[in-house]
mmCIF file of C-alpha atoms in Angstrom:
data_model
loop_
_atom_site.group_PDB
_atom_site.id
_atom_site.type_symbol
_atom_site.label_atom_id
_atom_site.label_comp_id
_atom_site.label_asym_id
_atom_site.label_seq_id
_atom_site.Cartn_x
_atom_site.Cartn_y
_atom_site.Cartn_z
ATOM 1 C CA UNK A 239 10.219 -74.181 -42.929
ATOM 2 C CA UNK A 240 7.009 -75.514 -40.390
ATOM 3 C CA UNK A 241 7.582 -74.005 -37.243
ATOM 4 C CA UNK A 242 6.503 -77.059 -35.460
ATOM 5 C CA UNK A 243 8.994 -79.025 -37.540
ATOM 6 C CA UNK A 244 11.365 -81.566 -35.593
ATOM 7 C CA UNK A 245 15.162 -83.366 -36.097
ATOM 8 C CA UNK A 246 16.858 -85.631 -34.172
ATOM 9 C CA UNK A 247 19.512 -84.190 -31.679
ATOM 10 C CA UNK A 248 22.097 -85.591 -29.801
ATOM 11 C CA UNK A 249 20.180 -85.829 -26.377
ATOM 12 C CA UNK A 250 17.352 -87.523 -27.910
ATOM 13 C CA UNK A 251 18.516 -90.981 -26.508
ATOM 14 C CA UNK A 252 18.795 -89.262 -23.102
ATOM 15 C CA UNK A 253 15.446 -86.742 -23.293
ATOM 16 C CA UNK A 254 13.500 -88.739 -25.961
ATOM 17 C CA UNK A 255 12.628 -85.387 -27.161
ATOM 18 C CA UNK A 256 12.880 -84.438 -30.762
ATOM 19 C CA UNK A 257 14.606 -81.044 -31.030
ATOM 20 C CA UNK A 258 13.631 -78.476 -33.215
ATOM 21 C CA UNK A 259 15.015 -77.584 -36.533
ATOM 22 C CA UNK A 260 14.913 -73.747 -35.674
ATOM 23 C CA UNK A 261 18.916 -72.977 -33.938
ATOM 24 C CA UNK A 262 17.999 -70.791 -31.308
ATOM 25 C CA UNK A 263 15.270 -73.092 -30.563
ATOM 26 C CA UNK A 264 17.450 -75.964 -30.777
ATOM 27 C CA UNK A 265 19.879 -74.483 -28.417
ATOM 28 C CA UNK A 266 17.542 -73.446 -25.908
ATOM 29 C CA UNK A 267 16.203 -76.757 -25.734
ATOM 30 C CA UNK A 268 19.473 -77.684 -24.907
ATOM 31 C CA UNK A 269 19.713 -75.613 -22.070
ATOM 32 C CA UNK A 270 16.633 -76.303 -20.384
ATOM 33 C CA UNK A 271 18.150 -80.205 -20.525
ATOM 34 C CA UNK A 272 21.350 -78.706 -19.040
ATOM 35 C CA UNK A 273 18.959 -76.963 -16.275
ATOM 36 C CA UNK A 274 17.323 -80.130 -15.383
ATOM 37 C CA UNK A 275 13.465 -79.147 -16.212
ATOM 38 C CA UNK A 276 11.527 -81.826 -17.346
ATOM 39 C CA UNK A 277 9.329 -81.354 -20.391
ATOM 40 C CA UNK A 278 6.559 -82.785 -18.875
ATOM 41 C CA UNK A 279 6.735 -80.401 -15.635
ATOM 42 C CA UNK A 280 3.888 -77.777 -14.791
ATOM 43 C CA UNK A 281 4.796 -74.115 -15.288
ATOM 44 C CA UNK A 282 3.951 -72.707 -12.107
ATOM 45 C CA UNK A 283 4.309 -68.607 -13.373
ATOM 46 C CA UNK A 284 4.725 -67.728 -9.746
ATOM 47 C CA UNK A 285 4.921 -63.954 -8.715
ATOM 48 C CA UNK A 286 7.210 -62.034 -6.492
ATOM 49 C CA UNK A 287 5.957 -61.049 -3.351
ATOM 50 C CA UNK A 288 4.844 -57.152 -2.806
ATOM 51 C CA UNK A 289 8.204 -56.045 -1.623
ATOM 52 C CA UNK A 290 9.788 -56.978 -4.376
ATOM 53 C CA UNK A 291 7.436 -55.482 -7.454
ATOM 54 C CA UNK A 292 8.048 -52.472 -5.594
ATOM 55 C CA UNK A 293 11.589 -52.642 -5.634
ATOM 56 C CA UNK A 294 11.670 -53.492 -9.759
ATOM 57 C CA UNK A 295 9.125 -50.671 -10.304
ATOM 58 C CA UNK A 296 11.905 -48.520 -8.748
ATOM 59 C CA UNK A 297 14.857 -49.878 -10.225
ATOM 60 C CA UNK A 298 13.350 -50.089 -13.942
ATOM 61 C CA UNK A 299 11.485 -46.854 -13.841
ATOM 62 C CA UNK A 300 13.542 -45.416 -16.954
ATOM 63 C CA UNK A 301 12.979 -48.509 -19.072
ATOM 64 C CA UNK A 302 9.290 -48.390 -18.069
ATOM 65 C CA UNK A 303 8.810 -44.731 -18.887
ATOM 66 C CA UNK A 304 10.415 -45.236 -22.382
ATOM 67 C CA UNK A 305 8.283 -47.824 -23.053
ATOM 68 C CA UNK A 306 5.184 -47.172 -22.120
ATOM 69 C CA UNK A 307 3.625 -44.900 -24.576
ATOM 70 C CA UNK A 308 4.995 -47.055 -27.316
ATOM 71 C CA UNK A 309 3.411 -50.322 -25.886
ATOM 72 C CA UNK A 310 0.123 -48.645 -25.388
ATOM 73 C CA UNK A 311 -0.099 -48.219 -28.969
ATOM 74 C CA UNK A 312 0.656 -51.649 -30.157
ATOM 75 C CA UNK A 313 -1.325 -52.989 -28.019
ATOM 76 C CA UNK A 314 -4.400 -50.549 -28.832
ATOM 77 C CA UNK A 315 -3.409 -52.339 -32.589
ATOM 78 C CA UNK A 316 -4.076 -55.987 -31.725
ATOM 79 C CA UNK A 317 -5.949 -55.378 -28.665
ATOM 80 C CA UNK A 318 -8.925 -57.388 -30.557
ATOM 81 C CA UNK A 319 -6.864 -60.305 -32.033
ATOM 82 C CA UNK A 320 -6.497 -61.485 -28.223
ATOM 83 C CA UNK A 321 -2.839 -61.045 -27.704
ATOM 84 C CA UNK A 322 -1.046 -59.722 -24.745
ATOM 85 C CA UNK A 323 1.846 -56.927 -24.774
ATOM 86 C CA UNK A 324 4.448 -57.567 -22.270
ATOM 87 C CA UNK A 325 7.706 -55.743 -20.851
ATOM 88 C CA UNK A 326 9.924 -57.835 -18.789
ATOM 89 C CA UNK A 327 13.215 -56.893 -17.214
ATOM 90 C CA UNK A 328 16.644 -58.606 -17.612
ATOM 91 C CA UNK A 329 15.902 -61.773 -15.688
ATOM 92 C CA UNK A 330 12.503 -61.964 -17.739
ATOM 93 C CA UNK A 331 10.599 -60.597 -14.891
ATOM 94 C CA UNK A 332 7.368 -58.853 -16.071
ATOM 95 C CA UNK A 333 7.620 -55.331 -15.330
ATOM 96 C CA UNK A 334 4.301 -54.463 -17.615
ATOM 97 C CA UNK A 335 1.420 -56.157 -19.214
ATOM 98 C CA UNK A 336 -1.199 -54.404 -22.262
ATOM 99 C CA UNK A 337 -4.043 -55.806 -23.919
ATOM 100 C CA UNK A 338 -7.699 -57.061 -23.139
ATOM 101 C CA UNK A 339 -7.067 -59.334 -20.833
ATOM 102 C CA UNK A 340 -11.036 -59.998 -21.398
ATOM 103 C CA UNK A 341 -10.343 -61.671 -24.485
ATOM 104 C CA UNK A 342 -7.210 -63.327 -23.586
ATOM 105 C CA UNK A 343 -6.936 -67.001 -22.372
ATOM 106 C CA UNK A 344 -7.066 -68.216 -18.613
ATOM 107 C CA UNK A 345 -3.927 -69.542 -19.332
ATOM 108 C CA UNK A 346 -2.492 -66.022 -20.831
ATOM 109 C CA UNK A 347 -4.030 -63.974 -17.823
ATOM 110 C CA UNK A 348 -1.854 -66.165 -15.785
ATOM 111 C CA UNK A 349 1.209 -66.383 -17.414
ATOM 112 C CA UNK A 350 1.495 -62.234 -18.082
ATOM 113 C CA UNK A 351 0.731 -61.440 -14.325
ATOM 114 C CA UNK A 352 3.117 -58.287 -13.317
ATOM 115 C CA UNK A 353 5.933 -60.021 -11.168
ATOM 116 C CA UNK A 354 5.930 -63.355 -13.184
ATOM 117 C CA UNK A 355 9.662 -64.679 -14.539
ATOM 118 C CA UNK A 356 9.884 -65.735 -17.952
ATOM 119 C CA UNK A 357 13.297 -66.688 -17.156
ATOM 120 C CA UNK A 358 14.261 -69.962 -18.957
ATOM 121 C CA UNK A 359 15.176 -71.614 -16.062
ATOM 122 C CA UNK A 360 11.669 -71.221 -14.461
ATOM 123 C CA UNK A 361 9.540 -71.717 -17.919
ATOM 124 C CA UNK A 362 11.846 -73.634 -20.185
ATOM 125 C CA UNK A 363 11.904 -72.421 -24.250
ATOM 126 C CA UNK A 364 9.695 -69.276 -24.755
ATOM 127 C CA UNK A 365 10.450 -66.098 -27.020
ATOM 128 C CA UNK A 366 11.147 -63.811 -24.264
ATOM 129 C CA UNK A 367 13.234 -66.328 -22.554
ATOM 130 C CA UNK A 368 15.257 -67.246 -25.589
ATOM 131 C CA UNK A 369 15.619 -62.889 -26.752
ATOM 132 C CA UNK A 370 17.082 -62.575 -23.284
ATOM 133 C CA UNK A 371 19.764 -66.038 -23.682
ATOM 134 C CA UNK A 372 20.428 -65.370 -26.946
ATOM 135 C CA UNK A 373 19.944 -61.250 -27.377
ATOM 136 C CA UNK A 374 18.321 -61.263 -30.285
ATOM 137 C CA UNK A 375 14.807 -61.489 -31.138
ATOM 138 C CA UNK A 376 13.162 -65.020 -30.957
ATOM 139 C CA UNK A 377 9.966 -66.316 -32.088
ATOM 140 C CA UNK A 378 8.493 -69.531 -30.488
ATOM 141 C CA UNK A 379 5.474 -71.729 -32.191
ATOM 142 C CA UNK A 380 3.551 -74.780 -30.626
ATOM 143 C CA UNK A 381 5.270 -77.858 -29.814
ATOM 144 C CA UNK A 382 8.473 -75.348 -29.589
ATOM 145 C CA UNK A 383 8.002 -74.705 -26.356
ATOM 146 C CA UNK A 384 9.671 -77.046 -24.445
ATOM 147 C CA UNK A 385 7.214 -77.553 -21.439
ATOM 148 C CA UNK A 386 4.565 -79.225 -22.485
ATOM 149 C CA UNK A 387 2.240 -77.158 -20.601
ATOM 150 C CA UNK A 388 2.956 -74.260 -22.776
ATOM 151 C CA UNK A 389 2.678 -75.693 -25.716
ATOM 152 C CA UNK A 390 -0.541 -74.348 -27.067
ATOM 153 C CA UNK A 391 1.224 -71.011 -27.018
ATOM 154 C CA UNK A 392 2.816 -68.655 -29.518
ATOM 155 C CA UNK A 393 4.923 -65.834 -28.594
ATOM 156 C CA UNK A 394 7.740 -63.242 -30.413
ATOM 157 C CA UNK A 395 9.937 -61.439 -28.603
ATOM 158 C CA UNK A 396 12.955 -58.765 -28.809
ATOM 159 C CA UNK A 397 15.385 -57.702 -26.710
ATOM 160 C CA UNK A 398 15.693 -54.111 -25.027
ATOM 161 C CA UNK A 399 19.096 -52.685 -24.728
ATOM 162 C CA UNK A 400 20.066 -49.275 -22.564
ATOM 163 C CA UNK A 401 22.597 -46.541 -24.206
ATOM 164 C CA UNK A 402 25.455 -48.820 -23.380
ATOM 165 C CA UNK A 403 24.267 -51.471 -25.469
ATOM 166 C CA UNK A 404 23.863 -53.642 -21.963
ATOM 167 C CA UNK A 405 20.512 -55.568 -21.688
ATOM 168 C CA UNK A 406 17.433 -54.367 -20.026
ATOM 169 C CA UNK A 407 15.062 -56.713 -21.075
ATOM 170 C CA UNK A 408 12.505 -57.976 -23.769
ATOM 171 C CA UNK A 409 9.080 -57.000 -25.208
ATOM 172 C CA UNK A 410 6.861 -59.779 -26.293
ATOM 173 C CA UNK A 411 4.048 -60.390 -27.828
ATOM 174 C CA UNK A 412 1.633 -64.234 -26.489
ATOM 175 C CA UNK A 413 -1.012 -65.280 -27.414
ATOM 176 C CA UNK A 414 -2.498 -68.488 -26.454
ATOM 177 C CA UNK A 415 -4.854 -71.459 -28.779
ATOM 178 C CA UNK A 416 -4.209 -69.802 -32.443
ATOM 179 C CA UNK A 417 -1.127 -68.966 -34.223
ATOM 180 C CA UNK A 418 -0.636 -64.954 -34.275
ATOM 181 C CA UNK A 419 -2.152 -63.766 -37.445
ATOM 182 C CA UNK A 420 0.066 -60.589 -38.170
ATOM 183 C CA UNK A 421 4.087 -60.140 -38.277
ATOM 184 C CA UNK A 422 3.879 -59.452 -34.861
ATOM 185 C CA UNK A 423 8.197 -60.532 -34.749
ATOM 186 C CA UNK A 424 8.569 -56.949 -37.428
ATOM 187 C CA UNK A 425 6.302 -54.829 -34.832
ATOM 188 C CA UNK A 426 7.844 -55.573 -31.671
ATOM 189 C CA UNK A 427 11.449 -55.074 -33.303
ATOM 190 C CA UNK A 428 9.677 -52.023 -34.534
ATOM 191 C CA UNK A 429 8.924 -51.157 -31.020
ATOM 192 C CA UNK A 430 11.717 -51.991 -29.381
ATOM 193 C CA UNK A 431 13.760 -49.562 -32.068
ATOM 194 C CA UNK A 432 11.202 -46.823 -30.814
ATOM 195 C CA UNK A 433 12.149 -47.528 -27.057
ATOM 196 C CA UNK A 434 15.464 -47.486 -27.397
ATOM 197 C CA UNK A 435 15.249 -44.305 -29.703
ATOM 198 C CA UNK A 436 13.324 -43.158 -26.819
ATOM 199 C CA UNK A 437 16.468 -43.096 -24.501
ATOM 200 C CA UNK A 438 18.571 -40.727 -26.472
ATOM 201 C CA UNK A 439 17.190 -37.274 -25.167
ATOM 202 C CA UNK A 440 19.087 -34.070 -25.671
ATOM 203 C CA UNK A 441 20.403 -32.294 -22.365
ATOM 204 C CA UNK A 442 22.555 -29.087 -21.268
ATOM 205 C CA UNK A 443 25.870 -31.162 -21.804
ATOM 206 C CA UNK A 444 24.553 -34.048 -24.164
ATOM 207 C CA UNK A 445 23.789 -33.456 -27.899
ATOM 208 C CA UNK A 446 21.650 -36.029 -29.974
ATOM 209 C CA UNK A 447 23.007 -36.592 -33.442
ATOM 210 C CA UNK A 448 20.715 -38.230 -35.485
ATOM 211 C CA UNK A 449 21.922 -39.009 -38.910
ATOM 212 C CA UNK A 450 21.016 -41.873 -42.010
ATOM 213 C CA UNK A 451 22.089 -41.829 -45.706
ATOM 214 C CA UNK A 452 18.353 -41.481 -46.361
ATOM 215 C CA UNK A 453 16.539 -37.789 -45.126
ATOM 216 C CA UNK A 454 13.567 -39.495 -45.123
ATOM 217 C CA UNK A 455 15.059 -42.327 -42.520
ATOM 218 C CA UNK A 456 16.620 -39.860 -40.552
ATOM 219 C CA UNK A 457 13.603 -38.901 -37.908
ATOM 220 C CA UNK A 458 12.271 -42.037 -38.248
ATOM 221 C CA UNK A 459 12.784 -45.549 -36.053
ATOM 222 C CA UNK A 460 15.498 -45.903 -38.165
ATOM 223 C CA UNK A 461 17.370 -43.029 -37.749
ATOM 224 C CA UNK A 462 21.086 -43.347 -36.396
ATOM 225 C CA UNK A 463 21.398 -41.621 -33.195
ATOM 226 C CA UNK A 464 24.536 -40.627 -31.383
ATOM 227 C CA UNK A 465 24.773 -38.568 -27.843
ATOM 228 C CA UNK A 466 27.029 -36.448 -27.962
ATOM 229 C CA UNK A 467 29.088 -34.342 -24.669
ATOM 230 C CA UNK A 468 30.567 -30.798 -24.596
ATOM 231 C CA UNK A 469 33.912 -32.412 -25.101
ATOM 232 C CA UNK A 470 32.833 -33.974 -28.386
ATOM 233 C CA UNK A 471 32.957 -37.164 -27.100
ATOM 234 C CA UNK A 472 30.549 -40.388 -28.336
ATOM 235 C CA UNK A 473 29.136 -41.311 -25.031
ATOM 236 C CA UNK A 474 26.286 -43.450 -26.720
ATOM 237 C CA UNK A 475 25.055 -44.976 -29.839
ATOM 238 C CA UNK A 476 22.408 -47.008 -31.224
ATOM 239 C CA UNK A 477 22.447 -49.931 -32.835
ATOM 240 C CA UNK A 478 21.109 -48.432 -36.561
ATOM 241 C CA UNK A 479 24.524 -45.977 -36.158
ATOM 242 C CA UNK A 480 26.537 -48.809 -35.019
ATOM 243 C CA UNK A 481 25.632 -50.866 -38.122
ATOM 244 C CA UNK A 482 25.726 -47.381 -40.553
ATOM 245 C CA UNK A 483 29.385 -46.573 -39.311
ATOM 246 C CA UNK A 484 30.535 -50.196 -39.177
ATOM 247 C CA UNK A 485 31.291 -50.661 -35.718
ATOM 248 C CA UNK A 486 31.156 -52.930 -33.011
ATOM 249 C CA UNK A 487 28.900 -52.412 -29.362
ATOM 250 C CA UNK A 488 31.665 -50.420 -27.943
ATOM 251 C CA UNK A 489 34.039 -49.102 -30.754
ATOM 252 C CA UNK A 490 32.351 -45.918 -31.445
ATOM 253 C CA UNK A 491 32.216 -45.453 -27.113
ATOM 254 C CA UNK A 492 34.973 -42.744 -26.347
ATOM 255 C CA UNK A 493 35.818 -41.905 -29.231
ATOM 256 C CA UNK A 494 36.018 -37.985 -30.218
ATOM 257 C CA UNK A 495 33.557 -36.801 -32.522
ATOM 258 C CA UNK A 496 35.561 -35.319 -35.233
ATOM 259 C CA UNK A 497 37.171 -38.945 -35.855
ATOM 260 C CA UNK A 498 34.279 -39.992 -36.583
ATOM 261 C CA UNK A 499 32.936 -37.226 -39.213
ATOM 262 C CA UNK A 500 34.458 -34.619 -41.222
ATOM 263 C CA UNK A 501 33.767 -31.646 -39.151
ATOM 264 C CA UNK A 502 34.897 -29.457 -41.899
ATOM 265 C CA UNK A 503 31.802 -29.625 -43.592
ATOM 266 C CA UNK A 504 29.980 -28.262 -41.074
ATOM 267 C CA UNK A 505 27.133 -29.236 -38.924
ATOM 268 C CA UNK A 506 24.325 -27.069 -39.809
ATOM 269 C CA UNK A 507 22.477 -24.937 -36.944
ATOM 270 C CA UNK A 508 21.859 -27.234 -33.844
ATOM 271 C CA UNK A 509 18.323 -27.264 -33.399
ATOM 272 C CA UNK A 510 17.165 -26.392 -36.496
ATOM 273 C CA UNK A 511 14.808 -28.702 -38.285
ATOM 274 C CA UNK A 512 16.426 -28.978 -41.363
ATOM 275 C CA UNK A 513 19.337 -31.893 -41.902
ATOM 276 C CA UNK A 514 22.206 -31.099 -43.123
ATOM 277 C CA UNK A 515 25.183 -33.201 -45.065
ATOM 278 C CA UNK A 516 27.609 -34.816 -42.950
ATOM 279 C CA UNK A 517 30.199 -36.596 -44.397
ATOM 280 C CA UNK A 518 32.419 -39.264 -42.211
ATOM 281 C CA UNK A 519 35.790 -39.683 -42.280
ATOM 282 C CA UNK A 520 35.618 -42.766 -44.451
ATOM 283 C CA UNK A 521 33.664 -40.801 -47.117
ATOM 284 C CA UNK A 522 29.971 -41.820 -46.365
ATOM 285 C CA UNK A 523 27.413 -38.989 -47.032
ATOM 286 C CA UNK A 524 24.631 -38.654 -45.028
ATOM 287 C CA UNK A 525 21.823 -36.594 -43.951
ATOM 288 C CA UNK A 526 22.414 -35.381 -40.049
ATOM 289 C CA UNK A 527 20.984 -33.118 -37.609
ATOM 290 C CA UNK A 528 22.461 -32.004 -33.777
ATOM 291 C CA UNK A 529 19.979 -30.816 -30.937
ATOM 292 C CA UNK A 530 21.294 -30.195 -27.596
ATOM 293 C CA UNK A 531 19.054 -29.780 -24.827
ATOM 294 C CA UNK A 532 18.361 -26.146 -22.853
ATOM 295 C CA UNK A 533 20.071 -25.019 -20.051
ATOM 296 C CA UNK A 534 21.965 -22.229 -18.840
ATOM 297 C CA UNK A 535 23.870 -22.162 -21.741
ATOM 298 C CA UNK A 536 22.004 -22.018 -25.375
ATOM 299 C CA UNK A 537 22.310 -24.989 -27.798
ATOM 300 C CA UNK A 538 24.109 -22.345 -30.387
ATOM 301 C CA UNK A 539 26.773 -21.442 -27.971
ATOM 302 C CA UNK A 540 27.269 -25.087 -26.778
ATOM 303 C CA UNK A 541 27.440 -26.366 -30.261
ATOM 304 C CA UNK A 542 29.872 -23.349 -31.585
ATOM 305 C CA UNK A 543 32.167 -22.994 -28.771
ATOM 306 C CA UNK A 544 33.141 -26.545 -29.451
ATOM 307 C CA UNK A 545 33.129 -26.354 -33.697
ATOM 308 C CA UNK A 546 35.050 -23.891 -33.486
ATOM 309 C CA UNK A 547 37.683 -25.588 -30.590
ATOM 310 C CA UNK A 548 38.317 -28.015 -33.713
ATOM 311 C CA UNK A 549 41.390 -28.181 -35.997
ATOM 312 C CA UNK A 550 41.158 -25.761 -39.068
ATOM 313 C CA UNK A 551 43.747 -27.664 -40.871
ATOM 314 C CA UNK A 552 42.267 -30.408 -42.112
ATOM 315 C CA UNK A 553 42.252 -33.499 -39.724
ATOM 316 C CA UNK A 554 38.877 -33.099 -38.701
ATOM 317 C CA UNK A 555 40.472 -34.310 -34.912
ATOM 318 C CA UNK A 556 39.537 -32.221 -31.731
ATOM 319 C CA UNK A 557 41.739 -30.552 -30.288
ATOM 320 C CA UNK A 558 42.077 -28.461 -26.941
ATOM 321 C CA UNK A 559 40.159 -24.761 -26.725
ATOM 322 C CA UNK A 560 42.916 -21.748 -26.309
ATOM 323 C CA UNK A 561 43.810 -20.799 -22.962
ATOM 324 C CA UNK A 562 43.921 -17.602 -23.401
ATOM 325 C CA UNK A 563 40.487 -15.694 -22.795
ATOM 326 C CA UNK A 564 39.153 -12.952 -24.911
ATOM 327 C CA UNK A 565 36.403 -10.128 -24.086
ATOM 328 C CA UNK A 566 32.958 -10.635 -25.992
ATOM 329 C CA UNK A 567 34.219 -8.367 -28.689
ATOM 330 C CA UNK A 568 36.819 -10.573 -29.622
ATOM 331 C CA UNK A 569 35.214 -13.678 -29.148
ATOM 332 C CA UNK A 570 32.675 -12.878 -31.942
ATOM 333 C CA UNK A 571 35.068 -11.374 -34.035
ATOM 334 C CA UNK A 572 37.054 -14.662 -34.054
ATOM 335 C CA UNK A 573 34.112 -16.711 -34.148
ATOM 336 C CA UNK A 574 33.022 -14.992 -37.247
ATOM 337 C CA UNK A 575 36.465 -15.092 -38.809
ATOM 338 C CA UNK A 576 36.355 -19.126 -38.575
ATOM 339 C CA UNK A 577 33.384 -19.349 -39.719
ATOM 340 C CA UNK A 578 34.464 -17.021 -43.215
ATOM 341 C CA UNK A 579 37.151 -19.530 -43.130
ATOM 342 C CA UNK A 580 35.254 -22.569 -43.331
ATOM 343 C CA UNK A 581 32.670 -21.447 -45.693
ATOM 344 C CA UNK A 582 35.052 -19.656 -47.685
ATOM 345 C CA UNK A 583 33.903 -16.464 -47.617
ATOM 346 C CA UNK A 584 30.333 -17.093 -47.869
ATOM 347 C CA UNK A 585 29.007 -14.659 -45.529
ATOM 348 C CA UNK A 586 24.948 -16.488 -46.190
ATOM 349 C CA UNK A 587 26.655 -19.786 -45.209
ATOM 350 C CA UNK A 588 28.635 -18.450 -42.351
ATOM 351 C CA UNK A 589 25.543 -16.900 -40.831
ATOM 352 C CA UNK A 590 23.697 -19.973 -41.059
ATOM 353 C CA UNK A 591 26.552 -22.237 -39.090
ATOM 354 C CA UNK A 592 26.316 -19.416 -36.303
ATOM 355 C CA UNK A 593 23.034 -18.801 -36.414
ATOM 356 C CA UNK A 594 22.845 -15.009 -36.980
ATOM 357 C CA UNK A 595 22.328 -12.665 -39.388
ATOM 358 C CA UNK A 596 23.737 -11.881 -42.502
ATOM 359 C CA UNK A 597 23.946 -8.378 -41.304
ATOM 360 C CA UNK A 598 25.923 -8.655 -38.224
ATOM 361 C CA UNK A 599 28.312 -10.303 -40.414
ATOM 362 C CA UNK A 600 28.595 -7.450 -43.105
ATOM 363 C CA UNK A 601 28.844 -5.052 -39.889
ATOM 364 C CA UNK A 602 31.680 -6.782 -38.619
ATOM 365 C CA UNK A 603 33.628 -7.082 -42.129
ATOM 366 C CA UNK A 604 32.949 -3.099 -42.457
ATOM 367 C CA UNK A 605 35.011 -2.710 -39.587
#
């Protein structure tokens, strides 16, 4: 289909504007008629004052750190094609701009200042402003813009979404008096699945379980990723694991760990670089790894204390750690003798889920 290709809409008798074929084009369209904007009306691209950038650097610090190194490499990619990289918040504010800015347009330059909304309402139908309506990514061509003023641009753009799956804003790659000559819509999805990745960090009480049916796909953009707290509870998921495990934006929120994957199969040795085979509940086999972040506590003891808080019989549900507390000799001791149990005696396995040696093992069976 011709991007710059036109239908006859419903307003047209009111607008006498064709409206394009493309839907979330089309709709847009039909909100910047609901906003009252005129298609003939001069984008201003006005900034907020000095307070104010001061106050979004603050509040969109996070999103800005996870971004930046990832946005400094695209736009090192097409810094010669003339195109400009830019991060905006929620309310299409731009928080960040990359590129030459040499080789850019005048009108560009103008339109990417730091502090300038992209918000529909103030620009009409633009990628960023259509990612951010719609939240999902948008690419606008031409005569698709409906200001008329921005109509020699062309712009893609994605939306950015924190570990709740709530919105946080858009990357988007303009350019201004020539169509974009790569698939810039694949690299800034690309990117944004690298920024959001970028969010999911290990800590002393959060794990990172990254996971895909593919090894190869599993430390990759693709990758599933889960965080995971000492309570083996899903506290946040991306949207690769959301689509892998079937679920919704909030379904897999809450939700205990071992209902989500057969914990009877063991989990490997957090922190190790090797993946491991997971299996979910549902029978999906996959490769997965678990890294928890330092602290006082080690990763190993973190991970174990809770695998081994989990029912033995089969259910693969959490349950609640005995009350009663044992000395260090017996805590090993019954740490080891779960972990016999759920490799079935094999003492090379067993030392590999709690990360210690074969030996200590054989010492403890001699006794």
């Amino acid at each position: 289909m011709d991007a710059d290709s036109h239908r006859t809409g419903p307003d047209e008798g009111r607008t006498n504007l064709p409206v394009p074929t493309t839907s979330d084009v089309a709709r847009a369209w039909g909100r910047c008629i609901a906003h009252g904007i005129e298609p003939g009306q001069q984008v201003q691209f006005e900034q907020v004052g000095r307070a104010a950038l001061g106050e979004l650097e603050e509040a969109h610090a996070e999103l800005v750190r996870c971004a930046h190194p990832h946005l400094q490499w695209i736009s090192r990619g097409i810094a010669e094609t003339g195109s400009i990289v830019l991060l905006t918040n929620a309310r299409g504010t731009v928080l960040r701009r990359y590129g030459r800015i040499d080789l850019a347009s005048k009108d560009v330059a103008t339109a990417s200042r730091v502090g300038v909304s992209l918000d529909e309402r103030c620009v009409g139908a633009t990628a960023p402003s259509i990612a951010l309506a719609e939240r999902s990514p948008s690419a606008v061509a031409g005569s698709q813009h409906f200001c008329g003023s921005l109509r020699n641009f062309y712009c893609v753009a994605a939306p950015v979404e924190n570990l709740s799956g709530e919105l946080l804003g858009t990357v988007d790659v303009t350019s201004c008096g020539r169509p974009l000559g790569f698939d810039a819509l694949a690299l800034v999805v690309d990117v944004v699945r690298a920024i959001e990745n970028a969010m999911f960090q290990p800590a002393e009480d959060l794990a990172v379980a990254a996971f895909h049916v593919h090894p190869g796909l599993a430390e990759t953009n693709s990758a599933c990723l889960l965080l995971v707290d000492e309570a083996w509870t899903i506290r946040a998921a991306n949207r690769a694991a959301r689509l892998m495990l079937g679920c919704g934006p909030s379904d897999l929120l809450g939700r205990s760990f071992g209902e989500v994957f057969d914990v009877r199969q063991g989990l490997g040795n957090p922190g190790s670089i090797e993946m491991s085979h997971w299996m979910t509940s549902g029978g999906l086999q996959l490769f997965g790894r678990l890294r928890w972040g330092c602290g006082p506590r080690t990763a190993r003891e973190a991970t174990y204390d809770r695998l081994f808080a989990t029912n033995p019989t089969g259910t693969g549900q959490a349950v609640a750690p005995a009350t009663e507390v044992l000395n260090l000799h017996e805590a090993q001791a019954r740490s080891i003798e779960l972990a016999m149990q759920r490799t079935r005696g094999n003492v090379s396995a067993a030392a590999r889920l709690l990360g210690i040696s074969r030996q200590t093992i054989y010492r403890w069976i001699s006794r």
